[in-house]
Amino acid sequence: DAGVIQSPRHEVTEMGQEVTLRCKPISGHDYLFWYRQTMMRGLELLIYFNNNVPIDDSGMPEDRFSAKMPNASFSTLKIQPSEPRDSAVYFCASSLVPDMNTEAFFGQGTRLTVV
Amino acid sequence: DAKTTQPPSMDCAEGRAANLPCNHSTISGNEYVYWYRQIHSQGPQYIIHGLKNNETNEMASLIITEDRKSSTLILPHATLRDTAVYYCIVNNIYNFNKFYFGSGTKLNVKP
């Protein structure tokens, strides 16, 4: 397996535009996580899915952010409209059932810059 | 939830053992200690985890004190590629919404 795949790797957009980040989890993994990383706040969990169903979105900063998982092999994180303070690296991760013997595998991230 | 305390940075000579400490004095009985690392510009990478016994894998060893209030991650023979930020995380395995990374320890491995 190629691991968790995120696209694009880099995104530069203008304030007010819609941004869509994409993630392909590892095949067979039941859980998918979206994280955001900034210098100020470090790594923050935004939302996670279990079997394509959103379980906890309490980390989503505001209504401008939305995430979907239409099937087991694809998820999106959308920001509409984008703002400069959304600039960050966004990571997607996946894992099997989070019991004591599993780990989360992270993608390479998408570096978002909103100008 | 328990939180962790780690030194912001450490240096280690290449080829020597790197010992990274972590304090988690408020850890509860059902919480595991996890270690991840993040090499510059990459996603975090799992290293090891444990409950109360010492653990070892191909990457590292994890030593947890008997009272579980602190732990040490040991990289037995550090290489330049081990330069990264190391995160110690305490978490109930069923509470992914509480998986708090903190600021970690920047390990600098020097030739």
Tab-separated table of N, CA and C in Angstrom, chain A residues 8 11 21 28 35 37 55-56 59 62 66 71-74 81 89 92 104 110-111 114:
chain	number	residue	atom	x	y	z
A	8	PRO	N	-3.897	18.478	-2.956
A	8	PRO	CA	-2.551	18.663	-3.480
A	8	PRO	C	-1.530	18.735	-2.339
A	11	GLU	N	-1.055	24.317	-1.860
A	11	GLU	CA	-2.186	25.056	-2.426
A	11	GLU	C	-2.056	26.508	-2.011
A	21	LEU	N	-9.381	20.047	0.000
A	21	LEU	CA	-8.247	19.164	0.241
A	21	LEU	C	-8.749	17.727	0.182
A	28	GLY	N	-8.677	-0.557	3.792
A	28	GLY	CA	-9.020	-1.406	4.920
A	28	GLY	C	-9.074	-0.693	6.257
A	35	TYR	N	-6.244	16.608	10.603
A	35	TYR	CA	-5.533	17.459	11.549
A	35	TYR	C	-5.091	18.727	10.846
A	37	GLN	N	-2.037	21.809	11.380
A	37	GLN	CA	-0.830	22.169	12.125
A	37	GLN	C	-0.406	23.588	11.820
A	55	ILE	N	-17.709	11.148	13.383
A	55	ILE	CA	-17.946	10.805	14.771
A	55	ILE	C	-17.819	12.024	15.684
A	56	ASP	N	-16.798	12.806	15.455
A	56	ASP	CA	-16.549	13.962	16.312
A	56	ASP	C	-15.979	15.084	15.461
A	59	GLY	N	-13.569	19.700	16.755
A	59	GLY	CA	-12.369	20.464	16.480
A	59	GLY	C	-12.453	21.342	15.245
A	62	GLU	N	-14.903	26.423	12.523
A	62	GLU	CA	-16.142	27.182	12.297
A	62	GLU	C	-16.863	26.622	11.095
A	66	SER	N	-15.854	22.181	6.324
A	66	SER	CA	-16.713	21.004	6.242
A	66	SER	C	-15.900	19.828	5.731
A	71	ASN	N	-17.038	7.645	0.533
A	71	ASN	CA	-16.801	6.209	0.504
A	71	ASN	C	-15.541	5.890	1.297
A	72	ALA	N	-15.225	4.636	1.412
A	72	ALA	CA	-14.133	4.221	2.290
A	72	ALA	C	-12.757	4.611	1.774
A	73	SER	N	-12.673	5.056	0.539
A	73	SER	CA	-11.357	5.342	-0.029
A	73	SER	C	-11.137	6.814	-0.338
A	74	PHE	N	-12.019	7.683	0.163
A	74	PHE	CA	-11.867	9.081	-0.217
A	74	PHE	C	-12.533	9.997	0.805
A	81	PRO	N	-15.861	30.383	2.737
A	81	PRO	CA	-14.735	30.953	2.015
A	81	PRO	C	-13.451	30.866	2.835
A	89	VAL	N	-0.659	23.637	7.603
A	89	VAL	CA	-0.488	22.334	6.966
A	89	VAL	C	-1.605	21.431	7.474
A	92	CYS	N	-3.994	14.357	6.915
A	92	CYS	CA	-4.988	13.306	6.995
A	92	CYS	C	-4.290	12.066	7.546
A	104	ALA	N	-1.900	5.260	14.105
A	104	ALA	CA	-2.410	6.115	13.047
A	104	ALA	C	-1.292	6.386	12.041
A	110	THR	N	-0.980	18.708	3.273
A	110	THR	CA	-1.206	19.750	2.263
A	110	THR	C	-0.891	21.084	2.921
A	111	ARG	N	0.059	21.779	2.335
A	111	ARG	CA	0.407	23.113	2.844
A	111	ARG	C	-0.480	24.130	2.151
A	114	VAL	N	-3.278	31.004	2.187
A	114	VAL	CA	-4.362	31.870	1.741
A	114	VAL	C	-3.863	33.302	1.779
